[in-house]
Coordinates of C-alpha atoms in Angstrom, one line a residue:
X12 CA 143.7 15.0 104.7
X13 CA 144.8 16.4 101.4
X14 CA 143.6 19.8 100.2
X15 CA 143.3 20.9 96.6
X16 CA 142.6 24.5 95.5
X17 CA 141.0 25.2 92.2
X18 CA 140.7 28.9 91.3
X19 CA 139.3 30.6 88.2
X20 CA 140.7 34.1 88.1
X21 CA 138.8 36.8 86.1
X22 CA 139.4 40.6 86.1
X23 CA 136.9 43.2 87.1
X24 CA 135.3 41.6 90.3
X25 CA 134.6 43.9 93.2
X26 CA 135.2 42.9 96.8
X27 CA 131.9 42.1 98.6
X28 CA 131.1 41.4 102.3
X29 CA 130.7 37.8 103.4
X30 CA 127.3 36.1 103.0
X31 CA 126.1 32.6 103.3
X32 CA 123.9 30.6 101.0
X33 CA 122.3 27.1 100.6
X34 CA 123.9 24.2 98.8
X35 CA 122.6 20.9 97.5
X36 CA 125.1 18.1 97.5
X37 CA 124.2 15.3 95.2
X38 CA 124.7 12.5 97.8
X39 CA 125.3 12.2 101.6
X40 CA 125.4 8.5 102.3
X41 CA 128.8 7.4 103.6
X42 CA 128.0 3.8 102.7
X43 CA 127.3 4.5 99.0
X44 CA 129.5 2.8 96.4
X45 CA 131.1 4.8 93.6
X46 CA 131.9 8.5 93.7
X47 CA 129.8 10.7 96.1
X48 CA 129.9 14.3 97.3
X49 CA 129.6 14.9 101.1
X50 CA 129.9 17.7 103.6
X51 CA 129.4 20.7 101.3
X52 CA 129.2 24.4 102.2
X53 CA 129.6 27.8 100.5
X54 CA 130.3 31.4 101.5
X55 CA 131.1 34.7 99.8
X56 CA 134.7 35.7 100.4
X57 CA 136.4 38.7 98.7
X58 CA 133.7 38.9 96.1
X59 CA 133.9 35.2 95.1
X60 CA 131.6 32.3 96.1
X61 CA 133.9 29.8 97.9
X62 CA 132.5 26.3 97.7
X63 CA 134.0 23.6 100.0
X64 CA 133.2 19.9 99.8
X65 CA 134.5 16.4 100.2
X66 CA 134.6 13.8 97.4
X67 CA 134.4 10.1 98.5
X68 CA 135.3 7.1 96.5
X69 CA 133.2 4.1 97.8
X70 CA 134.6 1.6 95.2
X71 CA 137.9 0.6 93.8
X72 CA 140.6 3.1 93.1
X73 CA 139.6 5.3 90.2
X74 CA 139.7 8.8 88.7
X75 CA 137.0 10.7 90.5
X76 CA 135.5 13.7 88.7
X77 CA 133.0 16.3 89.8
X78 CA 131.4 19.6 88.7
X79 CA 130.4 22.7 90.7
X80 CA 127.4 24.4 89.2
X81 CA 126.3 28.0 90.1
X82 CA 122.7 29.2 89.5
X83 CA 121.4 32.8 89.5
X84 CA 118.1 33.9 91.2
X85 CA 116.1 32.6 88.2
X86 CA 117.6 29.2 88.2
X87 CA 119.8 29.8 85.2
X88 CA 123.3 28.2 85.1
X89 CA 125.8 31.1 85.1
X90 CA 129.1 29.3 86.0
X91 CA 130.5 25.8 86.0
X92 CA 133.8 24.4 87.2
X93 CA 134.9 20.8 86.9
X94 CA 138.0 18.8 87.9
X95 CA 139.1 15.3 88.8
X96 CA 141.7 13.4 90.8
X97 CA 142.6 9.8 91.5
X98 CA 141.2 8.4 94.7
X99 CA 142.0 5.1 96.3
X100 CA 139.3 2.8 97.6
X101 CA 137.3 4.5 100.4
X102 CA 139.5 7.6 100.2
X103 CA 138.0 11.1 100.8
X104 CA 139.5 14.3 99.5
X105 CA 138.6 17.9 100.3
X106 CA 138.2 20.5 97.6
X107 CA 137.7 24.3 97.5
X108 CA 136.4 26.0 94.4
X109 CA 135.9 29.7 93.8
X110 CA 133.0 30.8 91.6
X111 CA 133.9 34.3 90.4
X112 CA 130.2 35.2 89.8
X113 CA 130.1 35.8 93.6
X114 CA 126.9 37.3 94.9
X115 CA 125.1 36.5 91.6
X116 CA 125.2 32.9 92.6
X117 CA 122.1 32.1 94.6
X118 CA 122.3 28.3 94.5
X119 CA 125.1 25.8 94.1
X120 CA 125.1 22.1 93.2
X121 CA 128.1 19.8 93.4
X122 CA 127.7 16.7 91.3
X123 CA 129.9 13.6 90.7
X124 CA 130.8 12.8 87.1
X125 CA 129.5 9.5 85.8
X126 CA 131.7 7.5 83.4
X127 CA 131.4 8.7 79.8
X128 CA 132.2 5.5 77.9
X129 CA 133.9 5.7 74.5
X130 CA 133.2 9.4 73.8
X131 CA 133.8 12.6 75.8
X132 CA 130.7 14.4 77.1
X133 CA 129.9 17.9 78.1
X134 CA 128.7 17.7 81.7
X135 CA 127.3 21.2 82.0
X136 CA 127.9 24.8 80.9
X137 CA 126.8 28.2 82.0
X138 CA 126.8 31.7 80.6
X139 CA 127.0 35.2 82.1
X140 CA 127.7 38.7 80.8
X141 CA 130.6 40.6 82.3
X142 CA 132.3 43.8 81.2
X143 CA 131.0 43.8 77.6
X144 CA 131.5 40.1 76.8
X145 CA 129.7 36.8 77.3
X146 CA 131.6 34.4 79.5
X147 CA 130.9 30.7 78.9
X148 CA 132.3 28.1 81.3
X149 CA 131.8 24.4 80.9
X150 CA 133.1 21.1 82.2
X151 CA 134.0 18.2 79.9
X152 CA 134.5 14.6 80.9
X153 CA 136.9 12.7 78.7
X154 CA 136.4 9.1 77.5
X155 CA 138.4 6.3 79.1
X156 CA 141.4 6.8 76.9
X157 CA 143.6 10.0 76.8
X158 CA 143.1 12.3 73.8
X159 CA 142.7 15.9 72.8
X160 CA 139.2 17.1 73.6
X161 CA 137.6 20.6 73.3
X162 CA 134.5 22.6 73.8
X163 CA 132.9 24.7 71.0
X164 CA 130.7 27.7 71.8
X165 CA 128.4 29.3 69.2
X166 CA 126.5 32.6 69.8
X167 CA 123.2 33.1 67.9
X168 CA 121.2 36.3 67.1
X169 CA 117.5 36.7 67.5
X170 CA 116.9 35.0 64.2
X171 CA 118.9 31.9 65.1
X172 CA 121.9 32.9 62.9
X173 CA 125.4 32.1 64.1
X174 CA 127.2 35.4 64.7
X175 CA 130.3 34.3 66.6
X176 CA 132.2 31.1 67.2
X177 CA 135.0 30.3 69.7
X178 CA 136.5 27.2 71.3
X179 CA 139.1 25.8 73.5
X180 CA 140.9 22.4 73.7
X181 CA 143.5 20.5 75.6
X182 CA 144.9 17.0 76.0
X183 CA 143.0 15.1 78.7
X184 CA 143.9 11.8 80.4
X185 CA 141.4 9.0 80.5
X186 CA 138.2 9.9 82.5
X187 CA 139.7 13.4 83.4
X188 CA 137.3 16.3 83.9
X189 CA 138.5 19.7 82.6
X190 CA 137.0 23.3 82.8
X191 CA 136.9 25.5 79.7
X192 CA 136.4 29.2 79.9
X193 CA 135.5 30.8 76.5
X194 CA 134.6 34.4 75.7
X195 CA 132.2 35.8 73.1
X196 CA 132.6 39.5 72.2
X197 CA 129.4 40.2 70.2
X198 CA 127.4 40.7 73.4
X199 CA 125.0 43.2 71.7
X200 CA 124.1 40.8 68.9
X201 CA 124.0 37.4 70.7
X202 CA 120.7 36.4 72.1
X203 CA 121.4 32.7 72.8
X204 CA 124.4 30.5 73.3
X205 CA 125.1 26.8 72.7
X206 CA 128.1 24.8 73.8
X207 CA 129.1 21.3 72.6
X208 CA 132.0 18.9 73.1
X209 CA 134.5 18.2 70.3
X210 CA 135.8 14.7 70.3
X211 CA 136.5 13.6 66.7
X212 CA 138.3 10.4 65.8
X213 CA 138.4 11.1 62.0
X214 CA 141.8 11.6 60.5
X215 CA 140.9 14.8 58.6
X216 CA 141.0 18.6 58.9
X217 CA 137.5 19.6 59.8
X218 CA 135.7 23.0 59.7
X219 CA 133.6 22.7 62.9
X220 CA 131.5 25.9 62.8
X221 CA 131.5 29.4 61.4
X222 CA 129.6 32.6 62.4
X223 CA 129.4 36.0 60.8
X224 CA 128.3 39.5 61.9
X225 CA 128.6 43.1 60.8
X226 CA 130.6 45.2 63.2
X227 CA 131.8 48.8 62.6
X228 CA 130.9 48.5 59.0
X229 CA 132.9 45.3 58.4
X230 CA 131.8 41.7 58.1
X231 CA 133.6 39.7 60.8
X232 CA 133.8 35.9 60.3
X233 CA 134.8 33.6 63.1
X234 CA 135.2 29.9 63.2
X235 CA 136.8 26.8 64.7
X236 CA 138.7 24.0 62.9
X237 CA 140.2 20.7 64.1
X238 CA 143.4 19.3 62.7
X239 CA 144.0 15.8 61.5
X240 CA 145.9 13.1 63.4
X241 CA 149.3 14.7 62.4
X242 CA 150.5 18.2 63.2
X243 CA 150.9 20.6 60.3
X244 CA 150.1 24.0 58.8
X245 CA 146.4 24.6 58.2
X246 CA 145.0 27.6 56.4
X247 CA 141.6 29.2 56.0
X248 CA 140.4 31.2 53.1
X249 CA 137.2 33.3 53.5
X250 CA 135.4 34.2 50.3
X251 CA 132.6 36.9 50.3
X252 CA 130.2 37.3 47.4
X253 CA 127.3 39.6 46.6
X254 CA 123.7 38.5 45.8
X255 CA 124.7 37.8 42.2
X256 CA 127.5 35.4 43.2
X257 CA 130.3 37.8 42.3
X258 CA 133.3 37.5 44.6
X259 CA 133.9 40.8 46.2
X260 CA 136.6 40.1 48.7
X261 CA 138.9 37.4 50.0
X262 CA 140.8 37.1 53.3
X263 CA 142.9 34.4 54.7
X264 CA 144.6 33.1 57.9
X265 CA 147.1 30.3 58.5
X266 CA 148.9 28.7 61.3
X267 CA 150.5 25.5 62.7
X268 CA 148.2 23.1 64.6
X269 CA 149.4 20.0 66.5
X270 CA 147.7 16.7 66.1
X271 CA 143.9 16.9 66.7
X272 CA 144.3 20.5 68.0
X273 CA 141.3 22.8 67.8
X274 CA 142.1 26.3 66.5
X275 CA 140.1 29.5 66.1
X276 CA 140.2 32.0 63.3
X277 CA 138.8 35.5 62.7
X278 CA 138.8 37.3 59.4
X279 CA 137.3 40.7 58.3
X280 CA 135.8 41.7 55.0
X281 CA 135.7 45.5 54.4
X282 CA 132.8 45.1 52.0
X283 CA 130.5 44.6 55.0
X284 CA 126.8 44.5 54.2
X285 CA 127.5 44.2 50.5
X286 CA 128.5 40.6 51.2
X287 CA 125.4 38.3 51.1
X288 CA 127.2 35.0 50.9
X289 CA 130.3 33.6 52.6
X290 CA 132.3 30.4 51.8
X291 CA 135.1 29.1 53.9
X292 CA 137.8 26.8 52.4
X293 CA 140.5 24.9 54.4
X294 CA 143.9 24.6 52.9
X295 CA 147.3 23.2 53.7
X296 CA 147.5 20.0 51.7
X297 CA 148.3 21.1 48.2
X298 CA 151.4 19.8 46.5
X299 CA 151.7 22.8 44.2
X300 CA 150.8 26.6 44.5
X301 CA 147.1 27.4 43.9
X302 CA 145.0 30.5 43.5
X303 CA 141.9 29.7 45.5
X304 CA 139.8 32.9 44.8
X305 CA 140.0 36.4 43.5
X306 CA 137.8 39.2 44.9
X307 CA 137.2 42.5 43.2
X308 CA 135.3 45.5 44.7
X309 CA 135.4 49.3 44.8
X310 CA 136.3 51.1 47.9
X311 CA 136.2 54.9 47.8
X312 CA 135.7 54.7 44.0
X313 CA 138.9 52.8 43.6
X314 CA 139.3 49.2 42.6
X315 CA 140.6 46.8 45.2
X316 CA 141.6 43.2 44.4
X317 CA 142.2 40.5 47.0
X318 CA 143.6 37.1 46.2
X319 CA 143.7 34.0 48.3
X320 CA 146.9 32.1 47.6
X321 CA 147.9 28.6 48.9
X322 CA 151.5 27.5 48.5
X323 CA 152.6 23.9 47.8
X324 CA 155.1 21.9 49.7
X325 CA 158.1 24.1 48.8
X326 CA 158.9 27.5 50.3
X327 CA 159.2 29.9 47.4
X328 CA 158.5 33.4 46.1
X329 CA 155.1 33.8 44.3
X330 CA 154.8 36.6 41.7
X331 CA 151.7 38.3 40.3
X332 CA 151.5 40.3 37.1
X333 CA 148.6 42.8 36.9
X334 CA 147.4 44.5 33.7
X335 CA 144.8 47.3 34.3
X336 CA 142.2 48.5 31.8
X337 CA 139.8 51.4 31.7
X338 CA 136.0 51.2 31.1
X339 CA 136.6 51.1 27.3
X340 CA 139.1 48.2 27.6
X341 CA 142.2 50.3 26.9
X342 CA 145.3 49.2 28.8
X343 CA 146.5 51.5 31.5
X344 CA 149.8 49.5 32.0
X345 CA 151.1 46.5 33.8
X346 CA 152.8 46.0 37.2
X347 CA 154.2 43.1 39.2
X348 CA 154.4 42.3 42.8
X349 CA 155.7 39.3 44.7
X350 CA 155.7 37.7 48.1
X351 CA 157.7 34.9 49.8
X352 CA 155.6 32.0 51.1
X353 CA 156.5 29.2 53.5
X354 CA 155.6 25.6 52.5
X355 CA 151.8 25.1 52.7
X356 CA 151.3 28.6 53.8
X357 CA 148.1 30.4 53.0
X358 CA 148.0 34.2 52.6
X359 CA 146.1 37.1 51.1
X360 CA 147.6 39.4 48.4
X361 CA 145.9 42.7 48.3
X362 CA 146.2 45.2 45.4
X363 CA 144.9 48.7 45.6
X364 CA 144.5 50.6 42.3
X365 CA 144.7 54.3 43.2
X366 CA 144.0 55.4 39.6
X367 CA 140.2 55.9 39.5
X368 CA 140.2 55.1 35.8
X369 CA 140.9 51.5 36.4
X370 CA 137.8 49.5 35.6
X371 CA 139.1 46.0 35.4
X372 CA 142.3 44.0 35.7
X373 CA 143.8 40.7 34.4
X374 CA 146.1 38.8 36.7
X375 CA 148.7 36.1 36.0
X376 CA 150.6 34.2 38.7
X377 CA 154.0 32.6 38.5
X378 CA 156.0 30.3 40.9
X379 CA 159.7 30.7 41.7
X380 CA 160.7 28.8 38.5
X381 CA 158.7 31.2 36.4
X382 CA 155.9 28.6 35.6
X383 CA 152.5 30.1 35.4
X384 CA 150.1 29.1 38.2
X385 CA 146.7 28.2 36.8
X386 CA 143.6 26.8 38.2
X387 CA 143.9 24.0 40.8
X388 CA 145.2 20.9 39.0
X389 CA 143.0 17.8 38.9
X390 CA 144.3 15.0 41.0
X391 CA 143.4 11.3 41.0
X392 CA 143.3 8.9 44.0
X393 CA 142.8 5.2 43.6
X394 CA 142.1 3.3 46.8
X395 CA 143.6 6.3 48.7
X396 CA 146.8 6.4 46.7
X397 CA 147.6 9.6 44.8
X398 CA 148.3 9.0 41.1
X399 CA 151.0 10.7 39.1
X400 CA 150.8 11.0 35.3
X401 CA 153.3 12.5 32.8
X402 CA 150.3 14.1 31.1
X403 CA 148.2 15.9 33.7
X404 CA 144.4 15.1 33.8
X405 CA 142.2 17.7 32.2
X406 CA 138.5 18.7 32.4
X407 CA 136.5 18.7 29.1
X408 CA 132.8 19.4 29.0
X409 CA 132.5 18.3 32.7
X410 CA 134.4 15.1 32.2
X411 CA 137.9 14.4 33.5
X412 CA 140.2 12.9 30.8
X413 CA 143.2 10.9 31.9
X414 CA 146.1 9.1 30.0
X415 CA 144.8 5.9 28.6
X416 CA 147.5 3.3 29.5
X417 CA 148.2 4.4 33.1
X418 CA 144.5 4.4 34.1
X419 CA 143.7 1.0 32.7
X420 CA 146.8 -0.5 34.2
X421 CA 146.1 1.1 37.6
X422 CA 142.7 -0.5 37.5
X423 CA 144.2 -3.9 36.7
X424 CA 142.7 -4.0 33.2
X425 CA 144.5 -5.0 29.9
X426 CA 144.7 -2.3 27.3
X427 CA 145.4 -2.4 23.5
X428 CA 145.7 0.4 21.0
X429 CA 144.9 -0.1 17.3
X430 CA 146.6 2.6 15.4
X431 CA 144.8 1.9 12.2
X432 CA 141.3 2.0 13.5
X433 CA 142.2 4.5 16.3
X434 CA 140.5 2.3 18.8
X435 CA 141.2 1.5 22.5
X436 CA 140.3 -2.0 23.7
X437 CA 140.4 -3.1 27.3
X438 CA 139.4 -6.2 29.3
X439 CA 139.0 -7.0 33.0
X440 CA 137.4 -10.3 33.9
X441 CA 134.2 -10.6 31.9
X442 CA 134.1 -6.9 31.0
X443 CA 135.2 -5.7 27.6
X444 CA 135.4 -2.0 26.7
X445 CA 136.0 -0.3 23.4
X446 CA 136.5 3.4 22.7
X447 CA 137.2 5.2 19.5
X448 CA 139.2 8.5 19.2
X449 CA 136.9 11.4 18.5
X450 CA 133.7 9.4 19.1
X451 CA 131.2 10.0 21.9
X452 CA 130.0 6.4 21.7
X453 CA 131.7 3.5 23.4
X454 CA 130.7 -0.1 23.9
X455 CA 130.7 -2.2 27.1
X456 CA 130.3 -5.9 26.4
X457 CA 129.0 -5.0 22.9
X458 CA 126.3 -2.5 24.2
X459 CA 126.6 1.1 23.1
X460 CA 127.2 3.7 25.8
X461 CA 127.1 7.5 25.2
X462 CA 130.0 9.6 26.5
X463 CA 130.0 13.2 27.6
X464 CA 133.5 13.7 26.1
X465 CA 135.2 11.8 23.3
X466 CA 138.7 10.3 23.7
X467 CA 141.3 12.6 22.2
X468 CA 145.1 13.0 21.7
X469 CA 146.9 15.6 23.8
X470 CA 150.6 16.2 23.1
X471 CA 150.8 12.6 21.7
X472 CA 149.0 11.0 24.7
X473 CA 145.6 9.3 24.3
X474 CA 143.2 10.7 26.9
X475 CA 140.1 8.8 27.9
X476 CA 137.1 9.8 30.1
X477 CA 137.9 8.6 33.6
X478 CA 134.4 8.2 35.1
X479 CA 133.2 6.0 32.2
X480 CA 136.3 3.8 32.3
X481 CA 136.3 3.4 36.1
X482 CA 132.5 2.7 36.3
X483 CA 132.6 0.3 33.4
X484 CA 135.3 -1.7 35.3
X485 CA 133.1 -1.9 38.4
X486 CA 134.7 0.9 40.4
X487 CA 133.1 3.5 42.7
X488 CA 133.8 7.0 41.5
X489 CA 133.4 10.3 43.6
X490 CA 134.3 13.9 42.7
X491 CA 135.7 16.2 45.4
X492 CA 135.0 19.6 44.0
X493 CA 136.8 21.6 46.8
X494 CA 140.0 19.5 46.3
X495 CA 139.6 19.1 42.5
X496 CA 140.1 15.4 43.1
X497 CA 138.6 12.2 41.7
X498 CA 138.4 9.4 44.3
X499 CA 138.2 5.9 42.9
X500 CA 137.6 2.7 44.9
X501 CA 138.0 -0.6 43.2
X502 CA 135.7 -3.5 44.1

C-alpha cells in the first residue's frame, strides 16, 4: 500500500503531549462508487494534529481529491489542507496530514472533492491567529483542464472596509486540488476575512482587489493583480488625494508576471490620514513614456513632489526639469534630475525641496531624444487594431479630433475635399455626411447635426470630430479614460 505524507510547516508551535480526538469521515461504505474516505483517525503528535485516512476510488481511474478540515471548540474552521492523486479503479491509498493548529483542533472532517466542471472552486478555507498575524488556509479544486489558479484573501475592519489584501497562485493540472496558505499582517484592524478563488479566462491585466489602512502614521495600500495570457512587465501606480481631490502623493511598484500569474503589491504613502481617496492604475502597455500623476505635499514644512512615471517599449533615460517658486511667484532657480528606466517599467521619482521658501514648482519631462513628454497621447483602436496617424489625435472641448482622410478610409467610407467651399463630403452605403471647416453644424443625409467641436486645420491636416464621424457611419464608439483610447467597432 502506498503512503503519501503531506505536511504544512509553520514556525512557533510548541511540543504538546499526545491526545486523541473524534473524527467524522464523509463516507464508510466500501461498495460506494466514486471517491470515498474510509478508516480515518487522528492524534496529537509533537504539537500537530496528525490525521490518517484512506481514500478509495470506487469508479473508473480518475484524479481523486480530498480536503481535511479542522474545527475549534466553537465549530469555527481554523485550518484546511487539500490534495489529490490519481487512483485506478477500486484502488485505495493511505494519506497522513498534519494540522499545525494542534490541540486547538477539536474536530476533524475529511471530505472528498466533487468535480468542479468548467471553473475552479474554493472547497473550504479557515482562519486562525498566530504570533501577530492571521493565517488563512484554503483548498482549491481546479477545473477539468490545467491552468493557473489562485486564492485571494481580503481582511475587513469593523466597518466592512477592506484593509489588507493578499493572494497566492500556482499552475494546477486538471481536477487537481491544491492548498494555499496566505498571511494577513493587520491583525489588530481585521475583524473578518473573506477568501475567494481566482480563475479568470479574460486576456487582460486585472486589478483584483485593493485594501488600505493607516499603520505607524503611513497609509499602507495592498492589492492583487492578475496578468494577461502573455508574460510581461506589469506596474501599479497608487495615487492618494485629499478631500478636495488634490493629489498629495504618488507611489509605484513594478515587476514581471508570467502568463495569468497573480501578483501582490504593497505601497506606502507618508501623507497617512491626510489621504482621503486612493486610486490605483495598472501600467505596462504604453508605447511611449507617460507621466501618470504628480503629487505635491508638505512634510516637515518642506515641499515634497512624487511623480509616477511609466516608460514605453524602449529602455531609456528620462529627465525631469524642475523650476521652483516662492509664495509670491518669484523663481528660486531650476534643477534637473534623471533616471534610467527599462522598457515598460513603472517607477516613482521623488523630489524633496529642502528650501522652506519653495511654495510651488513647475515640472517638464524629456525622453532620451530630448523630446518633451506631455500628457498621455490619445490612441485609436478600430476593431481591436491600433491606428497610427502622421498627425496625432487631439482633444478639443471634450471631442477627439482625428485626421480626415485616414479615419474615413479606415471606416471604409469615401472622402472628398472641396478646397473652395472648405467642405468635407463622405459616403458609405446610403449614408452621406458633410462637414464644413470652422462650423459646429454638420449634415447626415441632409439633416443638420450639432457638433461639440468644429473641424479645423492643424499643421496643414484637416481634423474632424471622431465620435460624430464614427457614429454617423454606424459604428459603436467607446472611450477608455484610463488608457486615453477611443475604441471603435464597425457594424
